[in-house]
mmCIF file of C-alpha atoms in Angstrom:
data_model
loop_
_atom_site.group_PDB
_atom_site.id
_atom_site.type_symbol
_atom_site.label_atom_id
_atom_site.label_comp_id
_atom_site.label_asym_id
_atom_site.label_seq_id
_atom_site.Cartn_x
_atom_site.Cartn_y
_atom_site.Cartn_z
ATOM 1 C CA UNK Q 1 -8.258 -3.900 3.483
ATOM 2 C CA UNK Q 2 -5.743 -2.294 5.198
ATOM 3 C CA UNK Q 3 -6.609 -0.487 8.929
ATOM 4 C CA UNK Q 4 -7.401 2.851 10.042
ATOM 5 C CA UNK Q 5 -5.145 4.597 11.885
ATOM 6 C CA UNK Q 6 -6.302 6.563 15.051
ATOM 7 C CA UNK Q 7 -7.218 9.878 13.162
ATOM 8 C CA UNK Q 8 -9.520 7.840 10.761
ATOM 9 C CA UNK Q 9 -7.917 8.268 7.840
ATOM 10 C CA UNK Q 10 -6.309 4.639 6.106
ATOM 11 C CA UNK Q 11 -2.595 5.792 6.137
ATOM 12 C CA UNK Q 12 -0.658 5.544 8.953
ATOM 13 C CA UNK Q 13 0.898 9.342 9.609
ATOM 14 C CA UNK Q 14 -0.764 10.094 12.754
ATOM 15 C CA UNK Q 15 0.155 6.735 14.544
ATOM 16 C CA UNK Q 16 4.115 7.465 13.077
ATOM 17 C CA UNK Q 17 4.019 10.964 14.167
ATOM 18 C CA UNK Q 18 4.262 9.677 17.563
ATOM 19 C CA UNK Q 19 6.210 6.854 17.525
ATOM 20 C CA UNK Q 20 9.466 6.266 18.686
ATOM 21 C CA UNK Q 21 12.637 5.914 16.117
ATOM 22 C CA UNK Q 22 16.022 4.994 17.397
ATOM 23 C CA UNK Q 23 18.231 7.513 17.075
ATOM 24 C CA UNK Q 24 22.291 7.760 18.471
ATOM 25 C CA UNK Q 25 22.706 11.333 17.874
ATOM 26 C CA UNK Q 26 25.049 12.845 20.612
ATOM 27 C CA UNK Q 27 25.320 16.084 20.029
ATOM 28 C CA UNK Q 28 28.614 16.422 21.645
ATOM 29 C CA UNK Q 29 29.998 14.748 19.268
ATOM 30 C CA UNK Q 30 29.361 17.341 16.342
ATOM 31 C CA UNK Q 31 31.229 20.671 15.976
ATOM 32 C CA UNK Q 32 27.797 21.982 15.716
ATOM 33 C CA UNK Q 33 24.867 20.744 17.514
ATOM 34 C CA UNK Q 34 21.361 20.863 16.024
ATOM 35 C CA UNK Q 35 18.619 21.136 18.463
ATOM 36 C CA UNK Q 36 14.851 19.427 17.132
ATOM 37 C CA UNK Q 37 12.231 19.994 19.672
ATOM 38 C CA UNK Q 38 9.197 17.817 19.587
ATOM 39 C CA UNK Q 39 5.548 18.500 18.438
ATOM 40 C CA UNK Q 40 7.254 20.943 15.582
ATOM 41 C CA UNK Q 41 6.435 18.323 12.618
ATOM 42 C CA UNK Q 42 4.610 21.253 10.516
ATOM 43 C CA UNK Q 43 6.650 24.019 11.632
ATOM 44 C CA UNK Q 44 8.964 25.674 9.096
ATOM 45 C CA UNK Q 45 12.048 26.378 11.730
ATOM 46 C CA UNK Q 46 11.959 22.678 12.576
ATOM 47 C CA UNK Q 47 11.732 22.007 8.859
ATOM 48 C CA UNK Q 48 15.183 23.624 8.200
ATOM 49 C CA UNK Q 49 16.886 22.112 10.816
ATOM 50 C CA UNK Q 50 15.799 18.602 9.816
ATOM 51 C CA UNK Q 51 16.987 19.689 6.424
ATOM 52 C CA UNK Q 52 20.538 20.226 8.055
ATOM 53 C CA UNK Q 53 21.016 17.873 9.926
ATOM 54 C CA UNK Q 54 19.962 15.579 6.442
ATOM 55 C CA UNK Q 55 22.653 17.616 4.657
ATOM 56 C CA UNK Q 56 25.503 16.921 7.525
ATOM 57 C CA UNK Q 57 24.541 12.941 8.023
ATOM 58 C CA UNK Q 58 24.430 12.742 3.915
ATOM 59 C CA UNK Q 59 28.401 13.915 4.211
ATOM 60 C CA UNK Q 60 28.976 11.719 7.093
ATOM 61 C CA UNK Q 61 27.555 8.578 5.708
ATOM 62 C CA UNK Q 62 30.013 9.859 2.035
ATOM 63 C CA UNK Q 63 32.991 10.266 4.103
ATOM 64 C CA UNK Q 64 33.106 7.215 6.325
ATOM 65 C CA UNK Q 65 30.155 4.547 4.566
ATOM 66 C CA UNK Q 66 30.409 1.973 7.539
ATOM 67 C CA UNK Q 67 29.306 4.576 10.141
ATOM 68 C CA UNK Q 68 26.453 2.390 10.763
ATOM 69 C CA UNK Q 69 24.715 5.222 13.519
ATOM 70 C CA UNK Q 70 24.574 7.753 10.860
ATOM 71 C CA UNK Q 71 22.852 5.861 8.494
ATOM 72 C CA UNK Q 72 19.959 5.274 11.048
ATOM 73 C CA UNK Q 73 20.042 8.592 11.687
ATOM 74 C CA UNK Q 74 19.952 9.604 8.726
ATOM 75 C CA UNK Q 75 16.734 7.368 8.225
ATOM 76 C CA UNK Q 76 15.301 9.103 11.186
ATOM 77 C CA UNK Q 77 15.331 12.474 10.126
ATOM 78 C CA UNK Q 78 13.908 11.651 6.253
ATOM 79 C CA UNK Q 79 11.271 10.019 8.210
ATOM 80 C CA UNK Q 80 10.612 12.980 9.891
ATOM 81 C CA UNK Q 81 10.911 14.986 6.956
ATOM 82 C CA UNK Q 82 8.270 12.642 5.141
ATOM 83 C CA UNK Q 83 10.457 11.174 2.443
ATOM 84 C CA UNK Q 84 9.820 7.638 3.496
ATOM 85 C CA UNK Q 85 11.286 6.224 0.121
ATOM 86 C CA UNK Q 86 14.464 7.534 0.761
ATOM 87 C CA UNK Q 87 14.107 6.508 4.551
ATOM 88 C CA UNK Q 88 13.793 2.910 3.508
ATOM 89 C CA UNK Q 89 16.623 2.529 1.337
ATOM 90 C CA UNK Q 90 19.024 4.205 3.660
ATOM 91 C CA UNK Q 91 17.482 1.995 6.548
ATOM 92 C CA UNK Q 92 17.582 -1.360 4.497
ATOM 93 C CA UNK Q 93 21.357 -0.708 3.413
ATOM 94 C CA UNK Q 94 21.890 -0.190 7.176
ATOM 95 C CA UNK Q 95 19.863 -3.187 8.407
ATOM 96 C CA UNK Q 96 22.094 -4.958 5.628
ATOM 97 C CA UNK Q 97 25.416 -3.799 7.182
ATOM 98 C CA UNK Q 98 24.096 -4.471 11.068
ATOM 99 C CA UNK Q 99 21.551 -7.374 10.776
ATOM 100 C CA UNK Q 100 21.650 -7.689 14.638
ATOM 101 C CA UNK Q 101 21.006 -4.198 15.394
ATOM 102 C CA UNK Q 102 17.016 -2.956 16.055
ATOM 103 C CA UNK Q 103 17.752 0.400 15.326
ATOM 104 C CA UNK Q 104 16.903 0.474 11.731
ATOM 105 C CA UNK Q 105 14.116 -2.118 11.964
ATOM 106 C CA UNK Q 106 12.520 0.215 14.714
ATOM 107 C CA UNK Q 107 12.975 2.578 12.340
ATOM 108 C CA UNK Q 108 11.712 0.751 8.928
ATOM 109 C CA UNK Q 109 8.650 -0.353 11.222
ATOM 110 C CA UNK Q 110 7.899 3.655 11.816
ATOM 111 C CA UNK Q 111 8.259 4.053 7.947
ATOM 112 C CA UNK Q 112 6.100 0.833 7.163
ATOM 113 C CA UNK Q 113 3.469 2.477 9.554
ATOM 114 C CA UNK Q 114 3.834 5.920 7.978
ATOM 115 C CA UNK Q 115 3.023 4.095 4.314
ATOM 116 C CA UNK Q 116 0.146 1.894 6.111
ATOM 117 C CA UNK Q 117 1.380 -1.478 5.794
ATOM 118 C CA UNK Q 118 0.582 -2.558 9.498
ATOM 119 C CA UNK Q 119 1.500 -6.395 9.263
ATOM 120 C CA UNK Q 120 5.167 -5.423 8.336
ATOM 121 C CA UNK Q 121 4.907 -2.484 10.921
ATOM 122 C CA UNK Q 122 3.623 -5.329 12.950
ATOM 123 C CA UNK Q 123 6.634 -7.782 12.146
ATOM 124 C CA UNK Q 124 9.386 -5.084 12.122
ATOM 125 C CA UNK Q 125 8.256 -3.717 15.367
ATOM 126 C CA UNK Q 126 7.939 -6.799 16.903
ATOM 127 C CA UNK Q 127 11.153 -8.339 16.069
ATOM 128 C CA UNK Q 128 12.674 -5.626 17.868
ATOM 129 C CA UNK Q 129 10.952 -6.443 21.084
ATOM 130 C CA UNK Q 130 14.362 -8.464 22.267
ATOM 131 C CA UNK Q 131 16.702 -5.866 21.453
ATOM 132 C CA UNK Q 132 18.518 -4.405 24.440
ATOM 133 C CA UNK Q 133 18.694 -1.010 23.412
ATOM 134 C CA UNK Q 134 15.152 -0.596 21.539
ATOM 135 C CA UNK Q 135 12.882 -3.008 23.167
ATOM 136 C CA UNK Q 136 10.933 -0.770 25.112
ATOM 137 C CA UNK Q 137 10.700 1.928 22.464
ATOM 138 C CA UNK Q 138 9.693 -0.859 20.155
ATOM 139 C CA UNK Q 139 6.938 -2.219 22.816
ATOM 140 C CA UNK Q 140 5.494 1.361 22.554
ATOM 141 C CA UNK Q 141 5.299 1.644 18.729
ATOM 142 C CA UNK Q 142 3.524 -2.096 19.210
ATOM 143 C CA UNK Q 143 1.113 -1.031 21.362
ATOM 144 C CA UNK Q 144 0.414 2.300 19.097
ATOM 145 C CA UNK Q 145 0.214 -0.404 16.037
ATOM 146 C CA UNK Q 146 -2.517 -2.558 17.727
ATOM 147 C CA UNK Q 147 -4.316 0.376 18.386
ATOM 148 C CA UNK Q 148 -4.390 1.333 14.896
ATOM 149 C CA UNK Q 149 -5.266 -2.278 13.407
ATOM 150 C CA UNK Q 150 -8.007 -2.098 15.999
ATOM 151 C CA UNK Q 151 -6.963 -4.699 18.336
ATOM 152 C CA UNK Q 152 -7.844 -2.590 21.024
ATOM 153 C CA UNK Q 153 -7.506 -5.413 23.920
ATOM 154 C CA UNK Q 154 -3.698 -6.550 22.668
ATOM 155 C CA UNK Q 155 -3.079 -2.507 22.627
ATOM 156 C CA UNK Q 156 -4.443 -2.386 26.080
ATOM 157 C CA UNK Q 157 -2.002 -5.171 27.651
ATOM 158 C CA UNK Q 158 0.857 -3.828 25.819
ATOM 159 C CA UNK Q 159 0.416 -0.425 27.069
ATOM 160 C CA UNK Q 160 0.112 -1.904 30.593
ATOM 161 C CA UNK Q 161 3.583 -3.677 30.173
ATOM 162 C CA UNK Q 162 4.573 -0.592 28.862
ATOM 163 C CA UNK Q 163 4.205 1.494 31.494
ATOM 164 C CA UNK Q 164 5.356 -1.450 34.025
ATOM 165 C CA UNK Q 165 8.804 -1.423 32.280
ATOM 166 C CA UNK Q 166 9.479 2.428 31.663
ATOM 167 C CA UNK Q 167 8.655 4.988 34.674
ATOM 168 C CA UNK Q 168 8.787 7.964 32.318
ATOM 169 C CA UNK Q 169 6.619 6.339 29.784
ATOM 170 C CA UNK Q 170 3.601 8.602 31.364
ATOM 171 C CA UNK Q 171 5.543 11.589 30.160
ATOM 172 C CA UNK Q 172 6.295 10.118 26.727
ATOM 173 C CA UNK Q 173 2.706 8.853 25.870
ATOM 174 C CA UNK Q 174 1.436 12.314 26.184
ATOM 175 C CA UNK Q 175 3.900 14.157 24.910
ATOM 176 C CA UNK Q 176 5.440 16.654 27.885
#
């Protein structure tokens, strides 16, 4: 049976709506920076900037194929645009190229809680626990994934540790 995710409903899009993915975008970097503001899932404006920045990462990740950051950015936004297929294969090619790296297995644990399979959210997510760079975003998704399976006490100690390790978590959790 698989578990209900905070809304009530079996699948896991309102837990992944608010998780964290890894992203590298620096937007000083591109000749053209595109701005996504949070909370705007549904709206149509965010919509078409998700849908460019998908069209400028596809042409990155053409041109130069090893760009590993692109690739999980990539992944990011077709997560946010709900195409979680697509997601994963990007995201598995990149975990492929950077085995070490927990960006794309933070990520592939967002999409494997967006499809509502919460042991491999559960594996992916933790996994990433050690990684120097994700560990605390991954420790967040955790918590939001024991919350949904219903382990309300392991969600509870997580979100303590949580909030002992990131000062601006508070902000984060409730979305300001």
């Amino acid at each position: 049976a698989r578990a209900r995710g905070i809304d009530g409903g079996e699948r896991g899009g309102s837990v992944a709506a608010v998780m964290r993915m890894a992203s590298s975008v620096a937007p000083a970097t591109r000749a053209r920076a595109i701005v996504l503001r949070g909370g705007e899932g549904g709206d149509g404006d965010a919509t078409q900037f998700l849908r460019e920045a998908e069209s400028e990462l596809e042409r990155v990740t053409v041109r130069d194929p090893g760009f590993f950051e692109a690739h999980v950015n990539l992944g990011a936004v077709l997560i946010a645009l709900g195409d979680t297929e697509r997601a994963k294969r990007v995201l598995e090619a990149a975990q492929k190229r950077e085995p070490r790296s927990g960006a794309a297995r933070l990520n592939l644990g967002v999409v494997a809680a967006r499809e509502g399979q919460w042991s491999r959210a559960h594996a992916l997510t933790r996994e990433t626990l050690a990684d120097r760079d994700h560990g605390v975003a991954a420790l967040f998704n955790l918590a939001l994934i024991e919350e949904a399976r219903g382990r309300r006490n392991e969600a509870r100690r997580l979100w303590e540790q949580y909030l002992a390790l990131d000062e601006l978590a508070g902000t984060h959790a409730n979305g300001t």
